[in-house]
Coordinates of C-alpha atoms and ligand atoms in Angstrom, one line a residue:
M1 CA -32.2 -33.0 7.2
R2 CA -30.3 -32.8 3.9
V3 CA -31.4 -29.2 3.6
R4 CA -30.0 -28.4 7.0
Y5 CA -26.6 -30.0 6.1
V6 CA -26.5 -27.9 2.9
L7 CA -27.2 -24.8 4.9
L8 CA -24.6 -25.7 7.4
A9 CA -22.0 -26.3 4.7
A10 CA -22.9 -23.0 3.1
L11 CA -22.5 -21.2 6.4
L12 CA -19.2 -22.8 7.0
C13 CA -18.0 -21.8 3.6
A14 CA -19.1 -18.2 4.2
G15 CA -17.3 -18.3 7.5
A16 CA -14.1 -19.6 5.9
A17 CA -14.2 -16.9 3.3
F18 CA -14.0 -14.2 6.0
P19 CA -10.7 -14.5 7.9
Q20 CA -11.2 -13.1 11.3
S21 CA -7.9 -11.6 12.4
L22 CA -7.4 -7.9 11.8
R23 CA -4.1 -8.9 10.2
D24 CA -5.7 -11.2 7.7
L25 CA -8.3 -8.6 6.8
A26 CA -5.7 -5.8 6.4
D27 CA -3.6 -8.1 4.2
Q28 CA -6.6 -8.4 1.9
R29 CA -6.8 -4.6 1.8
G30 CA -3.1 -4.2 1.0
I31 CA -2.7 -2.0 4.1
K32 CA -0.9 -2.1 7.4
I33 CA -2.7 -2.6 10.6
G34 CA -0.3 -1.8 13.4
A35 CA 0.2 -1.2 17.1
A36 CA 2.8 0.7 19.2
V37 CA 4.7 -1.9 21.2
D38 CA 7.0 -2.2 24.2
P39 CA 9.5 -5.1 24.0
S40 CA 9.5 -5.6 27.8
H41 CA 6.1 -7.3 27.3
F42 CA 7.3 -9.8 24.6
T43 CA 7.9 -12.5 27.3
E44 CA 4.2 -12.3 28.2
S45 CA 2.7 -15.0 26.0
L46 CA -0.7 -13.4 25.4
Y47 CA 0.9 -10.1 24.5
A48 CA 3.2 -11.7 22.0
T49 CA 0.6 -14.1 20.4
T50 CA -2.1 -11.4 20.2
L51 CA 0.3 -8.9 18.6
A52 CA 1.6 -11.4 16.0
R53 CA -1.9 -12.8 15.2
E54 CA -3.7 -9.5 14.8
F55 CA -1.2 -7.0 13.4
N56 CA 1.1 -6.9 10.4
Q57 CA 3.0 -3.9 11.7
A58 CA 4.7 -2.8 14.9
E59 CA 6.1 0.5 16.0
P60 CA 8.3 1.1 19.0
E61 CA 6.2 3.2 21.5
N62 CA 9.4 4.6 23.0
A63 CA 12.5 2.4 22.1
M64 CA 13.6 4.4 19.1
K65 CA 13.2 7.8 20.6
F66 CA 16.3 10.0 21.1
G67 CA 16.6 9.7 24.9
P68 CA 16.0 5.9 25.1
I69 CA 18.2 5.0 22.1
H70 CA 21.0 7.6 22.5
P71 CA 21.5 8.0 26.3
G72 CA 25.0 9.5 26.1
L73 CA 26.8 11.6 23.6
T74 CA 28.7 8.6 22.3
T75 CA 26.5 5.8 23.7
Y76 CA 23.6 4.1 22.1
N77 CA 21.2 1.6 23.6
F78 CA 19.8 -0.4 20.7
D79 CA 18.7 -3.5 22.6
P80 CA 15.0 -2.7 23.0
A81 CA 14.6 -1.4 19.4
D82 CA 16.5 -4.5 18.1
Q83 CA 14.1 -6.7 20.1
I84 CA 11.2 -5.1 18.3
V85 CA 12.9 -5.5 14.9
D86 CA 13.6 -9.1 15.6
F87 CA 10.1 -9.8 16.8
A88 CA 8.6 -8.1 13.8
Q89 CA 10.8 -9.8 11.3
S90 CA 10.3 -13.2 12.8
H91 CA 6.5 -12.7 12.5
S92 CA 6.7 -11.1 9.0
M93 CA 5.5 -7.8 10.3
A94 CA 6.4 -4.4 8.9
I95 CA 8.2 -1.9 11.3
R96 CA 7.4 1.8 11.6
G97 CA 10.2 3.8 13.1
H98 CA 9.3 6.5 15.6
N99 CA 10.9 9.0 15.8
L100 CA 14.1 10.9 14.8
V101 CA 13.3 14.5 15.7
W102 CA 11.0 15.5 18.6
Y103 CA 10.9 18.0 21.4
N104 CA 10.1 15.3 24.0
Q105 CA 12.2 12.5 25.5
L106 CA 15.5 14.2 24.8
P107 CA 18.3 13.1 27.1
G108 CA 19.8 15.3 29.8
W109 CA 23.3 15.2 28.2
L110 CA 21.8 17.0 25.2
T111 CA 19.4 19.5 26.9
S112 CA 21.7 20.5 29.7
A113 CA 24.7 21.4 27.7
N114 CA 24.9 24.7 25.8
Y115 CA 25.7 23.4 22.4
T116 CA 26.0 25.8 19.5
P117 CA 23.8 25.4 16.4
E118 CA 26.8 24.0 14.5
Q119 CA 27.4 21.4 17.2
L120 CA 23.6 20.6 17.4
S121 CA 23.5 20.2 13.7
S122 CA 26.3 17.7 13.7
I123 CA 24.8 15.8 16.7
L124 CA 21.5 15.5 15.0
Q125 CA 23.0 14.5 11.6
D126 CA 25.1 11.9 13.4
H127 CA 22.0 10.6 15.4
I128 CA 19.9 10.3 12.3
N129 CA 22.7 8.6 10.4
T130 CA 23.4 6.2 13.2
V131 CA 19.8 5.2 14.1
A132 CA 18.2 5.3 10.6
G133 CA 21.4 3.8 9.2
R134 CA 21.3 0.9 11.7
Y135 CA 17.8 -0.2 10.6
A136 CA 18.2 0.8 7.0
G137 CA 16.3 -1.5 4.7
K138 CA 14.4 -3.0 7.6
L139 CA 11.7 -0.4 8.3
S140 CA 8.7 0.4 6.1
A141 CA 8.6 4.0 7.4
W142 CA 10.0 6.6 9.7
D143 CA 8.3 9.4 11.6
V144 CA 11.2 11.7 10.8
V145 CA 9.8 14.7 12.6
N146 CA 7.2 14.5 15.3
E147 CA 4.9 17.3 16.6
A148 CA 6.8 20.3 15.3
F149 CA 3.8 22.7 15.0
N150 CA 1.8 24.5 17.6
G151 CA -2.0 24.6 17.5
D152 CA -1.9 28.1 16.0
G153 CA 0.2 26.9 13.0
T154 CA 3.5 28.4 14.3
L155 CA 6.5 26.3 14.7
R156 CA 7.1 24.9 18.2
S157 CA 10.0 26.5 20.0
Y158 CA 12.6 23.9 21.1
L159 CA 16.1 22.6 20.9
W160 CA 16.2 21.6 17.3
Y161 CA 14.4 24.6 15.9
D162 CA 15.3 27.8 17.7
S163 CA 16.7 27.0 21.2
P164 CA 19.1 27.5 19.7
G165 CA 18.3 25.2 16.7
I166 CA 20.6 23.7 14.1
G167 CA 21.1 27.0 12.2
L168 CA 18.2 26.8 9.8
K169 CA 15.2 29.1 9.6
G170 CA 11.5 28.1 9.5
T171 CA 10.8 24.6 8.3
G172 CA 14.4 24.4 7.1
Y173 CA 15.4 22.2 10.0
I174 CA 12.6 19.8 9.2
E175 CA 13.6 19.6 5.6
Q176 CA 17.2 18.9 6.6
A177 CA 16.1 16.1 8.9
F178 CA 14.2 14.5 6.0
R179 CA 17.2 14.8 3.7
W180 CA 19.5 13.2 6.3
A181 CA 16.9 10.4 6.9
H182 CA 16.6 9.7 3.2
A183 CA 20.4 9.5 2.9
A184 CA 20.6 7.1 5.8
D185 CA 17.7 4.8 4.7
P186 CA 16.6 5.5 1.1
K187 CA 14.0 2.7 1.2
A188 CA 12.0 3.8 4.2
L189 CA 8.9 6.0 3.6
L190 CA 9.4 9.3 5.4
F191 CA 6.6 10.9 7.4
Y192 CA 5.8 14.0 9.3
N193 CA 3.7 13.0 12.3
D194 CA 1.4 15.2 14.5
Y195 CA -1.6 15.2 16.8
S196 CA -4.8 17.4 16.6
A197 CA -4.1 17.8 12.9
E198 CA -6.7 15.3 11.7
T199 CA -9.4 17.8 10.7
I200 CA -9.0 20.9 8.6
N201 CA -7.7 23.4 11.2
T202 CA -5.0 26.0 11.6
K203 CA -2.4 23.4 12.6
S204 CA -3.3 21.0 9.7
D205 CA -3.3 23.9 7.3
A206 CA 0.3 24.7 8.3
I207 CA 1.3 21.1 7.9
Y208 CA -0.4 21.0 4.6
R209 CA 1.5 24.1 3.4
M210 CA 4.8 22.6 4.5
A211 CA 4.0 19.3 2.7
Q212 CA 3.0 21.1 -0.5
D213 CA 6.2 23.1 -0.4
F214 CA 8.3 20.0 0.3
K215 CA 6.6 18.1 -2.6
A216 CA 7.1 21.0 -5.0
R217 CA 10.8 21.3 -4.2
G218 CA 11.5 17.6 -4.1
V219 CA 12.2 17.3 -0.4
P220 CA 12.0 13.5 0.3
I221 CA 8.7 13.4 2.1
D222 CA 6.3 10.4 1.5
G223 CA 3.5 11.0 3.9
I224 CA 1.7 12.6 6.8
G225 CA 1.0 10.7 10.0
L226 CA -2.2 11.6 11.7
Q227 CA -2.0 10.5 15.3
M228 CA -5.7 10.5 16.3
H229 CA -5.6 10.4 20.1
F230 CA -9.3 10.8 20.6
T231 CA -11.9 11.3 23.3
T232 CA -15.4 10.2 22.2
N233 CA -15.6 13.7 20.7
T234 CA -13.5 13.2 17.7
G235 CA -14.4 16.2 15.6
P236 CA -16.2 16.0 12.3
L237 CA -15.4 13.0 10.1
A238 CA -16.2 15.1 7.0
S239 CA -13.4 17.5 7.9
M240 CA -11.0 14.6 8.4
E241 CA -12.0 13.3 5.0
A242 CA -11.3 16.6 3.4
N243 CA -7.9 16.8 5.1
I244 CA -6.9 13.3 4.0
K245 CA -8.1 14.1 0.5
R246 CA -6.0 17.2 0.2
I247 CA -2.9 15.4 1.5
T248 CA -3.3 12.4 -0.8
D249 CA -4.1 14.7 -3.7
L250 CA -0.5 15.9 -3.3
G251 CA 0.5 12.3 -4.0
L252 CA 1.5 11.8 -0.3
E253 CA 0.4 8.8 1.8
V254 CA -1.6 9.2 5.0
Q255 CA -1.1 6.8 7.9
I256 CA -3.2 6.8 11.0
T257 CA -0.4 6.4 13.5
E258 CA -1.5 6.5 17.1
L259 CA -5.2 5.8 17.2
D260 CA -6.8 5.4 20.7
V261 CA -10.2 6.5 22.1
R262 CA -10.0 7.2 25.8
L263 CA -13.1 6.6 27.9
P264 CA -14.1 7.7 31.4
V265 CA -13.5 4.7 33.6
N266 CA -14.6 3.7 37.1
S267 CA -11.9 1.5 38.6
G268 CA -10.7 0.9 35.1
V269 CA -14.1 -0.1 33.8
A270 CA -15.9 1.8 31.0
S271 CA -19.7 1.8 30.6
A272 CA -21.2 -0.3 27.8
A273 CA -22.6 2.8 26.2
S274 CA -19.1 4.4 26.0
L275 CA -17.6 1.2 24.7
A276 CA -20.3 1.2 21.9
T277 CA -19.5 4.9 21.0
Q278 CA -15.8 3.9 21.0
A279 CA -16.5 1.0 18.7
Q280 CA -18.3 3.3 16.3
I281 CA -15.3 5.7 16.2
Y282 CA -12.9 2.8 15.5
H283 CA -15.2 1.7 12.7
D284 CA -15.6 5.1 11.2
I285 CA -11.9 5.8 11.2
T286 CA -11.1 2.5 9.6
A287 CA -13.8 3.0 7.0
L288 CA -12.5 6.6 6.4
C289 CA -9.0 5.3 5.7
L290 CA -10.3 2.7 3.3
K291 CA -11.9 5.5 1.2
F292 CA -8.4 6.5 0.1
P293 CA -5.9 4.2 -1.8
L294 CA -3.1 6.4 -0.4
C295 CA -4.3 5.9 3.3
T296 CA -1.9 3.0 3.8
A297 CA -1.8 2.2 7.5
I298 CA -4.1 2.2 10.6
Q299 CA -2.2 1.9 13.8
S300 CA -3.3 2.1 17.4
W301 CA -1.1 3.4 20.3
G302 CA -0.8 0.0 22.0
F303 CA -3.5 -2.7 21.6
T304 CA -4.4 -3.9 25.0
D305 CA -5.9 -1.8 27.8
K306 CA -3.4 -3.5 30.1
Y307 CA -0.6 -1.3 28.7
S308 CA -1.6 2.2 27.6
W309 CA -0.2 5.7 28.2
I310 CA -3.8 6.9 28.9
P311 CA -4.4 6.2 32.6
G312 CA -1.1 7.7 33.6
T313 CA -1.6 10.9 31.6
Y314 CA -5.4 11.3 31.9
P315 CA -6.4 10.1 35.4
G316 CA -10.0 8.9 35.3
F317 CA -9.7 7.8 31.7
G318 CA -8.6 4.5 30.1
A319 CA -10.0 1.5 28.2
A320 CA -8.8 3.2 25.0
L321 CA -7.7 0.3 22.8
E322 CA -9.1 -2.7 20.9
F323 CA -8.4 -5.5 23.5
D324 CA -9.2 -5.4 27.2
T325 CA -6.8 -6.0 30.0
N326 CA -7.2 -9.8 29.5
Y327 CA -6.5 -9.6 25.8
Q328 CA -10.2 -10.2 25.0
P329 CA -11.5 -8.3 21.9
K330 CA -13.7 -5.4 22.7
P331 CA -16.6 -4.0 20.6
A332 CA -14.0 -1.7 19.1
Y333 CA -12.1 -4.8 17.7
T334 CA -15.3 -6.2 16.1
S335 CA -16.1 -2.8 14.6
I336 CA -12.6 -2.6 12.9
Q337 CA -13.1 -6.1 11.6
N338 CA -16.5 -5.1 10.3
A339 CA -15.2 -2.1 8.5
L340 CA -12.3 -4.1 6.9
Q341 CA -14.8 -6.7 5.7
T342 CA -17.4 -4.4 4.3
A343 CA -15.8 -1.3 2.8
P344 CA -16.2 -1.2 -1.0
P345 CA -13.0 -1.7 -2.9
L346 CA -11.6 1.2 -4.9
I347 CA -10.6 1.0 -8.5
S348 CA -9.6 3.6 -11.1
A349 CA -9.6 3.7 -14.9
A350 CA -5.9 4.6 -14.9
G351 CA -5.2 1.1 -13.4
L352 CA -6.7 -0.8 -16.2
V353 CA -4.1 -1.8 -18.9
N354 CA -3.3 -4.3 -21.6
G355 CA -1.7 -7.4 -20.2
A356 CA 1.1 -7.5 -22.8
S357 CA 1.9 -3.8 -23.6
Y358 CA 0.6 -2.1 -20.4
A359 CA -1.1 0.5 -22.5
G360 CA -4.3 1.9 -21.0
G361 CA -7.1 4.2 -21.9
A362 CA -9.5 1.8 -23.5
V363 CA -10.4 -1.9 -23.7
A364 CA -11.0 -4.2 -26.7
P365 CA -13.2 -7.3 -26.8
G366 CA -11.3 -10.3 -25.5
E367 CA -8.3 -8.3 -24.4
I368 CA -6.3 -9.6 -21.4
V369 CA -6.2 -6.7 -19.0
L370 CA -4.5 -6.1 -15.8
L371 CA -6.3 -4.0 -13.2
Y372 CA -3.8 -2.4 -10.8
G373 CA -4.6 -0.9 -7.5
A374 CA -7.9 -2.5 -6.5
T375 CA -7.9 -2.1 -2.7
F376 CA -9.4 -5.5 -1.8
G377 CA -8.4 -8.9 -2.9
P378 CA -6.7 -12.2 -2.0
S379 CA -3.7 -11.6 0.2
T380 CA -1.7 -14.2 -1.8
L381 CA -1.8 -14.9 -5.5
D382 CA -5.0 -16.7 -6.5
F383 CA -4.6 -18.4 -9.8
G384 CA -7.5 -19.4 -12.1
A385 CA -11.2 -18.6 -12.5
Q386 CA -12.4 -21.7 -10.6
T387 CA -11.5 -20.7 -7.1
S388 CA -11.4 -17.0 -7.3
Q389 CA -13.6 -14.8 -5.2
T390 CA -12.6 -11.9 -7.4
R391 CA -14.9 -10.7 -10.1
L392 CA -14.4 -8.1 -12.7
L393 CA -17.6 -7.1 -14.4
F394 CA -18.0 -5.3 -17.8
D395 CA -21.6 -4.0 -18.0
G396 CA -22.5 -6.7 -15.6
V397 CA -20.8 -9.5 -17.5
A398 CA -18.2 -11.4 -15.5
A399 CA -14.8 -11.5 -17.1
P400 CA -12.8 -14.7 -16.9
I401 CA -10.2 -14.2 -14.2
L402 CA -6.7 -15.4 -14.8
Y403 CA -5.3 -14.5 -11.4
S404 CA -5.9 -12.1 -8.6
Q405 CA -4.1 -10.6 -5.7
V406 CA -4.9 -7.4 -3.8
G407 CA -3.6 -4.7 -6.0
Q408 CA -3.4 -6.7 -9.2
T409 CA -6.0 -8.8 -11.2
A410 CA -5.6 -10.3 -14.6
A411 CA -8.8 -10.9 -16.6
I412 CA -10.1 -11.2 -20.1
V413 CA -12.6 -8.5 -21.3
P414 CA -15.8 -10.2 -22.3
F415 CA -16.3 -10.3 -26.1
A416 CA -19.8 -8.8 -25.4
V417 CA -18.3 -5.3 -25.3
A418 CA -17.8 -5.5 -29.1
G419 CA -19.5 -2.6 -30.8
K420 CA -19.9 -0.5 -27.7
V421 CA -18.5 3.0 -27.2
S422 CA -17.8 2.5 -23.5
T423 CA -18.3 0.0 -20.8
Q424 CA -19.1 0.2 -17.1
V425 CA -16.4 -1.7 -15.1
E426 CA -17.0 -2.9 -11.6
Y427 CA -14.6 -4.9 -9.4
E428 CA -15.8 -7.3 -6.7
Y429 CA -14.1 -9.3 -3.9
L430 CA -15.9 -11.5 -1.4
G431 CA -19.2 -9.9 -2.5
Q432 CA -18.0 -6.3 -1.9
R433 CA -18.4 -4.3 -5.1
S434 CA -16.6 -1.1 -6.2
A435 CA -18.3 1.9 -7.7
A436 CA -18.5 1.5 -11.5
I437 CA -15.9 3.3 -13.7
T438 CA -16.5 4.1 -17.3
V439 CA -13.9 2.9 -19.8
S440 CA -13.8 3.5 -23.5
V441 CA -14.2 0.5 -25.8
T442 CA -12.1 0.2 -29.0
P443 CA -12.4 -2.5 -31.6
A444 CA -8.8 -3.5 -31.2
Q445 CA -5.9 -2.4 -29.0
P446 CA -3.1 -4.9 -29.9
G447 CA -0.3 -5.4 -27.3
V448 CA 2.5 -7.8 -28.2
F449 CA 3.8 -10.2 -25.5
S450 CA 7.4 -9.6 -24.6
L451 CA 9.8 -12.3 -23.5
D452 CA 10.5 -10.9 -20.1
S453 CA 6.9 -9.6 -19.5
S454 CA 8.1 -6.0 -19.4
G455 CA 6.3 -5.1 -22.6
Q456 CA 9.6 -4.0 -24.0
G457 CA 12.6 -5.5 -25.7
A458 CA 12.5 -8.9 -27.4
G459 CA 9.0 -10.2 -28.2
A460 CA 7.8 -13.7 -27.2
I461 CA 8.2 -14.8 -30.8
V462 CA 8.9 -18.3 -32.2
D463 CA 10.0 -19.5 -35.6
A464 CA 8.3 -22.3 -37.6
S465 CA 10.2 -25.0 -35.5
G466 CA 8.8 -23.5 -32.3
Q467 CA 12.2 -22.1 -31.2
I468 CA 12.3 -18.7 -29.6
V469 CA 13.7 -16.0 -31.8
S470 CA 16.6 -14.2 -30.1
R471 CA 19.9 -12.6 -30.7
N472 CA 21.5 -16.1 -30.8
H473 CA 18.7 -17.5 -32.9
P474 CA 17.5 -14.7 -35.2
A475 CA 14.8 -14.9 -37.8
H476 CA 16.0 -14.9 -41.4
H477 CA 14.5 -13.2 -44.4
G478 CA 11.6 -15.2 -45.8
D479 CA 11.0 -17.0 -42.4
V480 CA 7.5 -17.1 -41.1
I481 CA 7.6 -16.3 -37.4
S482 CA 4.7 -16.3 -34.9
V483 CA 4.0 -13.2 -32.7
F484 CA 1.5 -13.4 -29.8
I485 CA -0.8 -10.5 -29.0
T486 CA -3.8 -9.7 -26.9
G487 CA -6.3 -6.9 -27.6
G488 CA -6.8 -8.1 -31.2
G489 CA -10.5 -7.7 -30.8
A490 CA -13.5 -9.6 -32.1
T491 CA -13.0 -12.8 -34.2
L492 CA -14.8 -14.6 -37.0
P493 CA -16.5 -16.8 -36.0
A494 CA -17.1 -15.2 -32.6
S495 CA -15.0 -16.4 -29.6
Q496 CA -16.5 -17.6 -26.4
D497 CA -15.3 -16.0 -23.2
G498 CA -12.7 -18.1 -21.4
Q499 CA -12.6 -20.8 -24.0
V500 CA -9.3 -22.6 -24.5
L501 CA -8.8 -23.7 -28.1
F502 CA -7.7 -27.2 -29.0
D503 CA -9.0 -28.2 -32.4
G504 CA -9.2 -26.1 -35.5
P505 CA -10.5 -24.4 -37.4
F506 CA -9.6 -21.5 -35.2
P507 CA -11.4 -18.2 -35.2
L508 CA -9.6 -15.4 -37.1
L509 CA -9.1 -11.8 -36.0
A510 CA -11.9 -9.7 -37.5
A511 CA -9.6 -6.7 -38.0
T512 CA -6.8 -8.0 -40.1
P513 CA -3.5 -6.8 -38.7
Q514 CA -0.6 -5.3 -40.5
V515 CA 2.9 -5.9 -39.2
K516 CA 5.9 -3.7 -39.7
I517 CA 9.4 -5.0 -38.8
G518 CA 12.0 -2.3 -38.8
G519 CA 9.5 -0.1 -40.4
V520 CA 9.0 -2.5 -43.4
D521 CA 5.5 -4.0 -44.1
C522 CA 5.7 -7.7 -43.9
P523 CA 3.1 -10.3 -45.2
V524 CA 0.7 -11.7 -42.6
P525 CA -0.4 -15.2 -43.8
Y526 CA -2.4 -15.9 -40.6
A527 CA -3.9 -14.0 -37.6
G528 CA -6.2 -15.8 -35.2
G529 CA -6.5 -18.4 -32.5
A530 CA -4.2 -21.3 -32.0
S531 CA -4.2 -24.6 -30.2
G532 CA -3.7 -24.2 -26.4
L533 CA -4.4 -20.5 -26.4
I534 CA -7.3 -19.0 -24.5
A535 CA -9.7 -16.9 -26.4
G536 CA -8.3 -13.4 -26.3
V537 CA -4.7 -14.3 -27.2
A538 CA -4.0 -14.4 -30.9
Q539 CA -1.1 -15.8 -32.9
I540 CA 0.0 -13.7 -35.8
N541 CA 2.2 -15.4 -38.4
V542 CA 4.5 -12.9 -40.1
Q543 CA 6.9 -13.4 -43.0
V544 CA 10.1 -11.4 -42.6
A545 CA 10.3 -9.3 -45.7
S546 CA 13.6 -9.1 -47.6
G547 CA 13.8 -5.4 -47.1
V548 CA 14.1 -5.7 -43.3
A549 CA 17.5 -4.7 -42.0
S550 CA 19.6 -7.1 -39.9
G551 CA 19.9 -6.8 -36.1
E552 CA 17.4 -6.0 -33.4
Q553 CA 14.4 -4.5 -35.2
S554 CA 11.2 -2.9 -34.0
L555 CA 8.0 -4.8 -34.4
I556 CA 4.6 -3.1 -34.6
V557 CA 1.2 -4.6 -35.1
V558 CA -1.4 -2.3 -36.5
Q559 CA -5.2 -2.9 -36.5
G560 CA -7.3 0.0 -37.9
T561 CA -6.1 3.1 -36.1
S562 CA -4.6 1.2 -33.1
G563 CA -0.9 0.2 -33.0
S564 CA 0.9 -2.0 -30.5
Q565 CA 3.5 -0.6 -28.1
S566 CA 6.8 0.9 -29.3
G567 CA 10.0 -0.6 -27.9
L568 CA 9.1 -4.2 -28.8
T569 CA 11.7 -5.9 -30.9
V570 CA 12.7 -9.0 -33.0
W571 CA 16.1 -10.2 -34.0
V572 CA 16.7 -10.5 -37.7
Q573 CA 19.7 -11.6 -39.7
Ligands
G3I1 O1 11.6 3.9 30.9 C1 11.6 4.8 32.0 C2 11.9 4.1 33.2 O2 13.2 3.7 33.2 C3 11.7 5.1 34.4 O3 11.9 4.5 35.6 C4 10.3 5.7 34.4 C5 10.1 6.7 35.4 O4 9.1 7.6 35.1 O5 10.1 6.3 33.1 C6 10.2 5.4 32.0 O6 10.1 6.1 30.9 C7 8.8 6.5 30.5 C8 8.5 6.0 29.2 O7 7.2 6.4 28.7 C9 8.5 4.4 29.1 O8 7.5 3.9 29.9 C10 8.7 8.0 30.5 O9 8.8 8.5 31.9 C11 7.4 8.4 30.0 O10 7.4 9.9 29.8 C12 7.2 7.8 28.6 O11 5.9 8.2 28.2 C13 5.8 8.1 26.8 C14 5.5 9.4 26.1 O12 5.2 9.3 24.8 C15 6.6 10.4 26.3 O13 6.1 11.7 26.1 C16 4.6 7.1 26.5 O14 5.0 5.8 27.0 C17 4.3 7.1 25.0 O15 3.1 6.4 24.9 C18 4.1 8.5 24.5 O16 3.9 8.4 23.1 C19 3.6 9.6 22.4 C20 4.2 9.5 21.1 O17 5.6 9.2 21.1 C21 4.0 10.8 20.3 N1 2.6 11.2 20.2 C22 1.9 11.2 21.5 C23 2.1 9.9 22.3 C24 1.4 9.9 23.6 O18 1.9 10.9 24.4

C-alpha cells in the first residue's frame, strides 16, 4: 500500500512539474504563442477564457488593417483594435500588430481616387504615424509590410508600389514604410510578413535578398514573419529549416505568424486520420521553431475551428486550428504541448560569462557563471539550488544553482574542472538536456563584483569597519580594504562545491592575486574565503599603497596571466 502512495505522490509531482497550458509552456521557452483574434467574440466566455489561458500573445485578425481602422481620409475607427489591446493588456499578453502596408483590405476612398505618388506618400506616412503612433510602446511587433512579393520573386503590382506607388523604386517603398514605422514606434520589432515563403523557393529567395540588403544598410527590420497557411502537404521541413537558418543567421528573428492546417471536411467534420496528420504538422512546426533561439513566436490564425477564414475561402475545407468548434483541444493541441515539453534546450558557449565581470571565453574552478540564452527554464525567477529543476553540468558534475529563469541561470562551476583544458557543459530543465558545448578551462579568471552589478564603475568594496568605499567614503592610503571576486580558481585546502563558509580557517586562493590600484601594485595581506561567503567567492584584502593617486582609481586583480575586467574602480583620498 505504502509503495502505491509513494508512486502516486511521484506521479502527482511529475504532473505538477509539467504545466499544461500552451501559454505556460511557451513562457518556459521564452517564446510567444499567439493567435489571431476578433474582438467581436470577446463577450463569448469560452472564447475569452480559452484565449487568455492558452496564449501569451494576440494579433488582430482584421482590426488594425488599413480599411477597417482608417475608413475615411480623415476618419479612424480604433475601437476594435483598442478592445484587443485592452484584452491583451489585462491578461498580460503581448500584442502583434498586423499590418501597416498591404494590397488587400484597402478602403474605397483610397483606391477609387486618383491620388498622385506625392499624395499617396503623405497618406501612407500619416497612416503609419497615426496607427503605429497610437499603439506605440504597447505592441511587441508590427507586420509593417505584408505580402509584397509574387511567387516568381518579383514585386507585387499595387497601389503602394507602382499603381502609381509612393514615388520610390523597387523595395524602396518597403524600406520607407519600415523607417516610418520605426519613427512612430521605436520599441516594436518590425517584420516583413508573407505566405508561401516558408521553404527555400524563388519567393523566399527574393525576401531573403531584401532582408540581407536592409540589414546591411541599417534599415530598421527585425524579422521575417512566415505565415504557414498549410494543407496537409506542407513542403519539406528540411527546406523550411534551411530558410529559417539563413534568416536567423542574418541576426533577424523569425516568427511563425499565421499557422493553420486546413483539412477536407464533411459537414465540418474531419477524419481521424487527417486530424492525426494535422497534429504531426503542428508538432513538427513547433519543434522546428524551437531549434532556433531567434525563432521567437508561434502563432495560429485563430485558435478555434468555430471562427476561421478557411471554410469561407476554401469550401470543403476546415478544422484547421488547435481547438474544435466547442473549444475542446484537438490532437493538434496535444502535439504542440508535446513539442513544447520535449524539445531540447539550446545553449551557446558565447552565453557563458563570469557573474561579476561578464567576461566569457573560459571558466575557472568555483567561478560563479551566468548562462544567458538557454531556451528552456522556469518562467519566473527560481532562487536556490533546493527547488530548482534547472541543472548545469560540467563533465557530468552538477553545478550548484544560485538562481534560474528561462534565458538566465547563475551557477558555480564545480571545483572538479581544476586542471582540465576544457569541459563539456550541458544544460537541463525538467529533464530535457541540451547538446553539450565545449568550454575552455583556465586556472583563474578573476571578476570583481561591482556595486551596481554592471561589472563597471565602483567596486563592491568595504573598509575595515565594513563600510562601503565610495566617493563620499573613500579609502585612505594605508587602509586595508576588502574586494570581492569570483573566478579566483582552486583553493588550499580544496573547497567543496556549494559550501557556505562559517568558521575559519578559511581556504586560500591557490593562485595568489596581485592587485593594482590606479596602476600601482598594492600589498595583498589576504586572499581567500570568508564567513558567510559561498565557495567560489573570494575576499581579497588590499592595502592602498602610498603611491596611489587620489580620486576614482582603476582596480585590477591579476592571477597568473588572467586579469579582472577594466572599468572597475575604487575611490581613494
Ligand atoms: O467586417 C465586414 C463586415 O462588416 C461585412 O458585412 C462583411 C461582408 O463580407 O465583411 C466583413 O469583412 C470581412 C473581414 O474578413 C472580417 O470578417 C471581409 O469581407 C473579409 O474579406 C475579411 O477576410 C479576412 C482576409 O484576411 C482579408 O483578405 C480574413 O478574415 C482574414 O483571416 C484574412 O487574413 C489574412 C491575413 O491578413 C494575411 N495573410 C493571409 C490571411 C488569410 O487570408
